[in-house]
C-alpha positions as semicolon CSV with decimal commas, in nm:
position;residue;x (nm);y (nm);z (nm)
1;P;-9,366;3,031;11,309
2;V;-9,018;3,030;11,465
3;G;-9,158;3,164;11,796
4;K;-9,438;2,925;11,779
5;F;-9,216;2,632;11,736
6;W;-8,993;2,719;12,028
7;S;-9,318;2,768;12,242
8;Y;-9,432;2,437;12,130
9;F;-9,114;2,262;12,239
10;W;-9,171;2,412;12,590
11;E;-9,529;2,313;12,588
12;L;-9,417;1,944;12,524
13;K;-9,158;1,986;12,810
14;A;-9,434;2,084;13,046
15;Y;-9,561;1,727;13,041
16;G;-9,251;1,624;13,236
17;G;-9,151;1,258;13,265
18;E;-8,942;1,161;12,958
19;W;-8,964;1,505;12,831
20;D;-8,735;1,620;13,112
21;K;-8,456;1,437;12,934
22;V;-8,508;1,585;12,591
23;G;-8,293;1,870;12,478
24;F;-8,391;2,106;12,205
25;A;-8,100;2,038;11,977
26;D;-8,147;1,665;11,989
27;W;-8,525;1,716;11,928
28;V;-8,506;1,974;11,642
29;A;-8,194;1,849;11,448
30;P;-8,348;1,543;11,300
31;K;-8,674;1,734;11,221
32;L;-8,477;1,999;11,027
33;A;-8,282;1,723;10,849
34;A;-8,590;1,537;10,735
35;T;-8,750;1,863;10,616
36;R;-8,432;1,959;10,416
37;A;-8,430;1,621;10,257
38;C;-8,790;1,647;10,147
39;L;-8,719;2,004;10,013
40;A;-8,404;1,871;9,828
41;A;-8,621;1,601;9,661
42;A;-8,898;1,836;9,576
43;P;-8,812;2,210;9,615
44;A;-9,159;2,325;9,528
45;S;-9,315;2,090;9,809
46;P;-9,551;2,267;10,042
47;L;-9,457;2,020;10,298
48;W;-9,811;2,015;10,413
49;P;-10,059;1,869;10,485
50;P;-9,910;1,566;10,658
51;S;-10,241;1,369;10,673
52;L;-10,365;1,362;10,313
53;P;-10,295;1,060;10,105
54;A;-10,101;1,075;9,774
55;P;-10,031;1,290;9,577
56;A;-9,943;1,486;9,882
57;P;-9,758;1,242;10,103
58;H;-9,606;1,489;10,341
59;K;-9,638;1,274;10,653
60;S;-9,264;1,265;10,744
61;C;-9,156;1,568;10,565
62;A;-9,179;1,831;10,838
63;P;-9,252;1,661;11,172
64;H;-9,389;1,919;11,409
65;L;-9,235;2,195;11,181
66;D;-9,551;2,175;10,956
67;H;-9,753;2,352;11,236
68;G;-9,586;2,684;11,138
69;L;-9,641;2,634;10,758
70;Y;-9,919;2,895;10,734
71;H;-9,900;2,938;10,351
72;P;-10,020;2,593;10,250
73;Q;-10,272;2,601;10,531
74;L;-10,415;2,930;10,424
75;L;-10,440;2,799;10,063
76;R;-10,653;2,502;10,194
77;W;-10,897;2,741;10,371
78;L;-10,924;2,940;10,042
79;E;-11,035;2,619;9,867
80;F;-11,363;2,642;10,067
81;F;-11,393;3,014;10,185
82;D;-11,395;3,339;9,997
83;P;-11,115;3,567;10,113
84;S;-11,358;3,812;10,240
85;Q;-11,482;3,560;10,498
86;L;-11,124;3,526;10,651
87;L;-10,977;3,761;10,921
88;L;-10,631;3,660;11,022
89;V;-10,546;3,748;11,386
90;S;-10,200;3,852;11,482
91;F;-10,120;3,678;11,808
92;T;-9,868;3,956;11,910
93;G;-10,130;4,215;11,824
94;Y;-10,397;4,033;12,025
95;T;-10,180;4,004;12,343
96;A;-10,094;4,387;12,308
97;R;-10,438;4,509;12,230
98;P;-10,705;4,230;12,287
99;A;-11,006;4,477;12,294
100;E;-10,925;4,607;11,956
101;V;-10,895;4,261;11,815
102;V;-11,220;4,139;11,972
103;R;-11,399;4,448;11,803
104;D;-11,243;4,366;11,472
105;V;-11,339;4,007;11,486
106;L;-11,700;4,098;11,577
107;L;-11,733;4,372;11,316
108;H;-11,585;4,120;11,063
109;A;-11,851;3,854;11,156
110;G;-12,129;4,114;11,090
111;V;-12,207;4,216;11,463
112;G;-12,304;4,584;11,472
113;A;-12,066;4,849;11,590
114;P;-12,266;4,935;11,917
115;L;-12,245;4,562;12,030
116;A;-11,892;4,533;11,911
117;D;-11,775;4,833;12,103
118;R;-11,955;4,713;12,424
119;A;-11,794;4,378;12,403
120;A;-11,452;4,519;12,352
121;A;-11,490;4,753;12,633
122;R;-11,535;4,453;12,858
123;V;-11,221;4,272;12,737
124;A;-10,931;4,268;12,985
125;P;-10,572;4,211;12,874
126;P;-10,470;3,853;12,915
127;R;-10,279;3,778;13,235
128;A;-9,924;3,642;13,203
129;D;-10,046;3,299;13,275
130;Q;-10,299;3,314;13,001
131;R;-10,054;3,399;12,726
132;N;-9,854;3,169;12,512
133;A;-9,587;3,179;12,773
134;R;-9,408;2,833;12,793
135;A;-9,121;2,980;12,638
136;T;-9,110;3,308;12,836
137;G;-8,784;3,382;12,964
138;R;-8,607;3,130;12,766
139;A;-8,401;3,254;12,475
140;L;-8,408;3,033;12,150
141;P;-8,050;2,970;12,084
142;R;-7,928;3,195;11,784
143;R;-7,808;2,893;11,587
144;W;-8,153;2,718;11,589
145;H;-8,321;3,050;11,538
146;D;-8,150;3,118;11,219
147;Q;-8,199;2,766;11,085
148;L;-8,565;2,770;11,158
149;L;-8,598;3,114;11,011
150;A;-8,419;2,998;10,685
151;L;-8,676;2,719;10,671
152;Y;-8,987;2,914;10,727
153;S;-8,890;3,234;10,535
154;P;-9,000;3,116;10,188
155;F;-9,331;2,999;10,322
156;V;-9,383;3,332;10,513
157;E;-9,305;3,528;10,195
158;R;-9,557;3,323;10,005
159;L;-9,821;3,383;10,286
160;Y;-9,772;3,759;10,263
161;A;-9,814;3,738;9,890
162;V;-10,139;3,556;9,924
163;I;-10,274;3,800;10,189
164;A;-10,188;4,084;9,959
165;A;-10,308;3,938;9,642
166;R;-10,636;3,812;9,793
167;A;-10,689;4,119;10,015
168;I;-10,737;3,907;10,329
169;A;-10,811;4,119;10,634
170;V;-10,561;4,112;10,928
171;T;-10,628;4,239;11,282
172;P;-10,501;4,454;11,464
173;C;-10,546;4,690;11,163
174;D;-10,195;4,830;11,195
175;H;-10,055;4,478;11,131
176;R;-10,217;4,491;10,775
177;G;-9,955;4,515;10,512
178;T;-9,678;4,469;10,773
179;R;-9,445;4,171;10,829
180;F;-9,633;4,075;11,149
181;L;-9,504;3,720;11,135
182;D;-9,138;3,809;11,136
183;T;-8,950;3,699;11,438
184;P;-8,669;3,916;11,575
185;P;-8,337;3,746;11,623
186;P;-8,286;3,636;11,982
187;A;-8,083;3,823;12,234
188;N;-7,768;3,664;12,348
189;A;-7,886;3,324;12,467
190;S;-7,876;3,289;12,860
191;A;-7,690;3,001;13,022
192;A;-8,017;2,833;13,085
193;A;-8,111;2,854;12,707
194;R;-7,769;2,716;12,609
195;G;-7,828;2,430;12,841
196;A;-8,152;2,361;12,676
197;A;-7,976;2,345;12,340
């Protein structure tokens, strides 16, 4: 969720106009403050969903940060679907091995192995311009990385627990039982990234 949030900021920046004037620090600081205030008032709050009426009024609790709250989102899906129907796709795994992921998805959907193998054989790795690349080459400043990681970590731990307890499949296969959502700490921030802060 940390990398997703950083990429989301750069996606918004791509619109230009007023976004050209927005720095990451000025954008993220009030969001983190609002989220922390909600958690201080209700430590067990899922912070999600923002759109449902009371008793879950989370509309202003995690503005934009709620996109990366996968644990409560997965719980919502489990209200309607059996865990065996779900297959979680690791984005980093998909970009590294798209054919394997496509095969896993097709097999999970009940397509026979011969057809899944043929379809996977036709999958080409995504080009650089097709990846989630808005943030590519931009280092998330360590200060913000650490704060976002601290916010998301309890939710990620809860997600891993649900995946294990409910035996939810994950692809690529080698991401099963791993900490596939963990975000490595950023390298030393470049001058450009510090300017974005």
